[in-house]
Amino acid sequence: MKKYREGDFGLCPRALCDGQPVVPAGLHDEWKKSEVKVYCPKCQDVYAPASEYQTPTIDGAYFGTTFPHLFFLTYKELEPAPSTLLYVPRVFGYKIHNKSENRRRLAILAKEGADEEKTQQQRRTLTGARRKGEASSTVDASSSRVKKRTKQEA
């Protein structure tokens, strides 16, 4: 806990995280699969440690894939609020198109947040469409009755 607070494991390289301390994490639980990485709790991403903290002799399996999450479950007061700022890449003031390779990561992150909202919106739309469908079918039925009456009267 002290090492985390003092930033002994390094700071997040992302500019919008404002120097958030990171915790070590492994990408695999098996030995000799990957070196140790660092996890930023603010942007919730994994990075290679800065060169001053990088030691190729430390295997990521020492920390495992669950260490950051267990750490913040244990010390809830240390977990920062997730970053609400999204970096929008621009070239000469113009936004880069969403399908650009540089925007894929941002699109994935935005999609994760939008999926929940989209699901709720689809539910509302389907419910509204069902109600409209029921209303239009009753209107269609009543108009066909009127047509039948006019044909019979003629």
Tab-separated table of C-alpha atoms in Angstrom:
chain	number	residue	atom	x	y	z
A	1	MET	CA	0.000	0.000	0.000
A	2	LYS	CA	2.848	2.365	0.852
A	3	LYS	CA	4.672	1.570	-2.401
A	4	TYR	CA	1.490	2.304	-4.379
A	5	ARG	CA	0.910	5.649	-2.663
A	6	GLU	CA	4.510	6.719	-3.208
A	7	GLY	CA	4.437	5.625	-6.849
A	8	ASP	CA	7.268	3.100	-6.499
A	9	PHE	CA	5.840	1.029	-9.366
A	10	GLY	CA	5.657	4.042	-11.651
A	11	LEU	CA	3.036	6.452	-12.926
A	12	CYS	CA	0.523	6.061	-15.726
A	13	PRO	CA	1.970	7.292	-19.033
A	14	ARG	CA	-1.430	8.579	-20.196
A	15	ALA	CA	-1.597	12.369	-20.005
A	16	LEU	CA	-5.253	12.445	-18.920
A	17	CYS	CA	-4.506	10.304	-15.840
A	18	ASP	CA	-2.481	13.146	-14.248
A	19	GLY	CA	0.356	10.989	-12.909
A	20	GLN	CA	-1.814	8.260	-11.409
A	21	PRO	CA	0.287	5.625	-9.565
A	22	VAL	CA	0.135	2.155	-11.126
A	23	VAL	CA	0.323	-1.357	-9.687
A	24	PRO	CA	2.199	-4.363	-11.109
A	25	ALA	CA	0.274	-6.999	-13.012
A	26	GLY	CA	0.961	-10.090	-15.037
A	27	LEU	CA	-0.696	-10.920	-18.328
A	28	HIS	CA	-0.463	-14.658	-17.625
A	29	ASP	CA	-0.526	-16.839	-14.541
A	30	GLU	CA	1.941	-19.328	-16.054
A	31	TRP	CA	5.705	-18.953	-15.655
A	32	LYS	CA	7.864	-17.519	-18.445
A	33	LYS	CA	4.943	-16.333	-20.562
A	34	SER	CA	5.430	-12.574	-20.158
A	35	GLU	CA	7.254	-9.978	-18.130
A	36	VAL	CA	5.585	-7.858	-15.485
A	37	LYS	CA	3.355	-5.010	-16.730
A	38	VAL	CA	1.697	-2.150	-14.850
A	39	TYR	CA	-2.039	-1.500	-14.468
A	40	CYS	CA	-3.523	1.983	-14.163
A	41	PRO	CA	-6.745	1.977	-12.126
A	42	LYS	CA	-7.855	5.344	-13.513
A	43	CYS	CA	-7.855	4.521	-17.236
A	44	GLN	CA	-8.099	0.774	-16.491
A	45	ASP	CA	-5.395	-0.155	-18.982
A	46	VAL	CA	-2.164	-2.173	-18.895
A	47	TYR	CA	1.174	-0.676	-19.952
A	48	ALA	CA	4.786	-1.738	-20.213
A	49	PRO	CA	6.654	-0.265	-17.242
A	50	ALA	CA	8.764	2.842	-17.815
A	51	SER	CA	12.417	2.105	-18.588
A	52	GLU	CA	13.530	3.238	-15.115
A	53	TYR	CA	11.240	0.629	-13.501
A	54	GLN	CA	11.670	-2.083	-16.112
A	55	THR	CA	13.492	-5.184	-14.963
A	56	PRO	CA	13.325	-8.050	-17.450
A	57	THR	CA	14.059	-10.605	-14.719
A	58	ILE	CA	10.648	-10.190	-13.038
A	59	ASP	CA	8.106	-12.594	-14.446
A	60	GLY	CA	4.487	-11.422	-14.655
A	61	ALA	CA	3.353	-14.643	-12.990
A	62	TYR	CA	4.751	-13.377	-9.658
A	63	PHE	CA	1.874	-10.904	-9.517
A	64	GLY	CA	-0.593	-12.788	-11.678
A	65	THR	CA	-3.591	-11.474	-13.530
A	66	THR	CA	-5.689	-10.878	-10.411
A	67	PHE	CA	-3.336	-8.802	-8.258
A	68	PRO	CA	-4.534	-5.303	-9.258
A	69	HIS	CA	-8.179	-6.211	-8.818
A	70	LEU	CA	-7.672	-7.912	-5.456
A	71	PHE	CA	-5.552	-4.975	-4.307
A	72	PHE	CA	-8.335	-2.479	-5.024
A	73	LEU	CA	-11.003	-4.769	-3.589
A	74	THR	CA	-8.980	-4.875	-0.363
A	75	TYR	CA	-8.134	-1.156	-0.288
A	76	LYS	CA	-11.249	0.444	-1.756
A	77	GLU	CA	-10.248	3.893	-0.528
A	78	LEU	CA	-7.182	3.830	-2.807
A	79	GLU	CA	-9.077	3.163	-6.028
A	80	PRO	CA	-9.517	6.402	-7.980
A	81	ALA	CA	-12.647	7.267	-9.891
A	82	PRO	CA	-12.402	6.136	-13.531
A	83	SER	CA	-11.272	8.805	-15.956
A	84	THR	CA	-14.171	10.637	-17.564
A	85	LEU	CA	-11.991	12.510	-20.022
A	86	LEU	CA	-11.643	10.940	-23.445
A	87	TYR	CA	-8.765	11.921	-25.666
A	88	VAL	CA	-9.982	12.955	-29.110
A	89	PRO	CA	-7.100	12.761	-31.601
A	90	ARG	CA	-6.867	15.684	-34.010
A	91	VAL	CA	-4.662	16.640	-36.925
A	92	PHE	CA	-4.489	20.386	-37.566
A	93	GLY	CA	-7.654	20.810	-35.499
A	94	TYR	CA	-9.694	18.213	-37.417
A	95	LYS	CA	-10.953	15.109	-35.648
A	96	ILE	CA	-9.601	11.825	-36.983
A	97	HIS	CA	-12.284	9.542	-38.424
A	98	ASN	CA	-13.518	6.730	-36.150
A	99	LYS	CA	-12.397	4.008	-38.572
A	100	SER	CA	-8.806	5.174	-38.432
A	101	GLU	CA	-6.341	2.754	-36.823
A	102	ASN	CA	-5.529	5.394	-34.190
A	103	ARG	CA	-9.163	5.547	-33.097
A	104	ARG	CA	-9.838	1.799	-32.768
A	105	ARG	CA	-9.016	1.681	-29.074
A	106	LEU	CA	-11.137	4.734	-28.336
A	107	ALA	CA	-13.987	3.289	-30.370
A	108	ILE	CA	-13.831	0.050	-28.376
A	109	LEU	CA	-13.892	1.948	-25.086
A	110	ALA	CA	-16.746	4.162	-26.243
A	111	LYS	CA	-18.651	1.125	-27.512
A	112	GLU	CA	-18.385	-0.612	-24.140
A	113	GLY	CA	-20.012	2.366	-22.458
A	114	ALA	CA	-22.569	2.839	-25.230
A	115	ASP	CA	-23.584	-0.838	-25.405
A	116	GLU	CA	-25.416	-0.629	-22.118
A	117	GLU	CA	-27.189	2.578	-23.147
A	118	LYS	CA	-27.966	1.164	-26.616
A	119	THR	CA	-29.510	-1.977	-25.113
A	120	GLN	CA	-31.805	0.111	-22.946
A	121	GLN	CA	-32.741	2.295	-25.923
A	122	GLN	CA	-33.486	-0.782	-28.077
A	123	ARG	CA	-35.759	-2.127	-25.366
A	124	ARG	CA	-37.650	1.173	-25.289
A	125	THR	CA	-37.896	1.205	-29.092
A	126	LEU	CA	-39.174	-2.381	-29.249
A	127	THR	CA	-41.748	-1.695	-26.567
A	128	GLY	CA	-42.885	1.418	-28.424
A	129	ALA	CA	-42.982	-0.448	-31.769
A	130	ARG	CA	-45.111	-3.198	-30.257
A	131	ARG	CA	-47.541	-0.633	-28.931
A	132	LYS	CA	-47.668	1.127	-32.313
A	133	GLY	CA	-48.093	-2.240	-34.073
A	134	GLU	CA	-51.036	-3.086	-31.854
A	135	ALA	CA	-52.575	0.325	-32.462
A	136	SER	CA	-52.078	0.170	-36.254
A	137	SER	CA	-53.523	-3.349	-36.455
A	138	THR	CA	-56.667	-2.174	-34.678
A	139	VAL	CA	-56.894	0.782	-37.065
A	140	ASP	CA	-56.393	-1.550	-40.059
A	141	ALA	CA	-59.086	-3.893	-38.781
A	142	SER	CA	-61.568	-1.066	-38.264
A	143	SER	CA	-60.866	0.443	-41.704
A	144	SER	CA	-61.399	-2.957	-43.387
A	145	ARG	CA	-64.749	-3.241	-41.600
A	146	VAL	CA	-65.753	0.148	-42.939
A	147	LYS	CA	-64.752	-0.929	-46.487
A	148	LYS	CA	-66.809	-4.124	-46.176
A	149	ARG	CA	-69.859	-2.133	-45.030
A	150	THR	CA	-69.585	0.309	-47.920
A	151	LYS	CA	-69.310	-2.575	-50.425
A	152	GLN	CA	-72.350	-4.295	-48.921
A	153	GLU	CA	-74.385	-1.081	-48.971
A	154	ALA	CA	-73.550	-0.454	-52.638
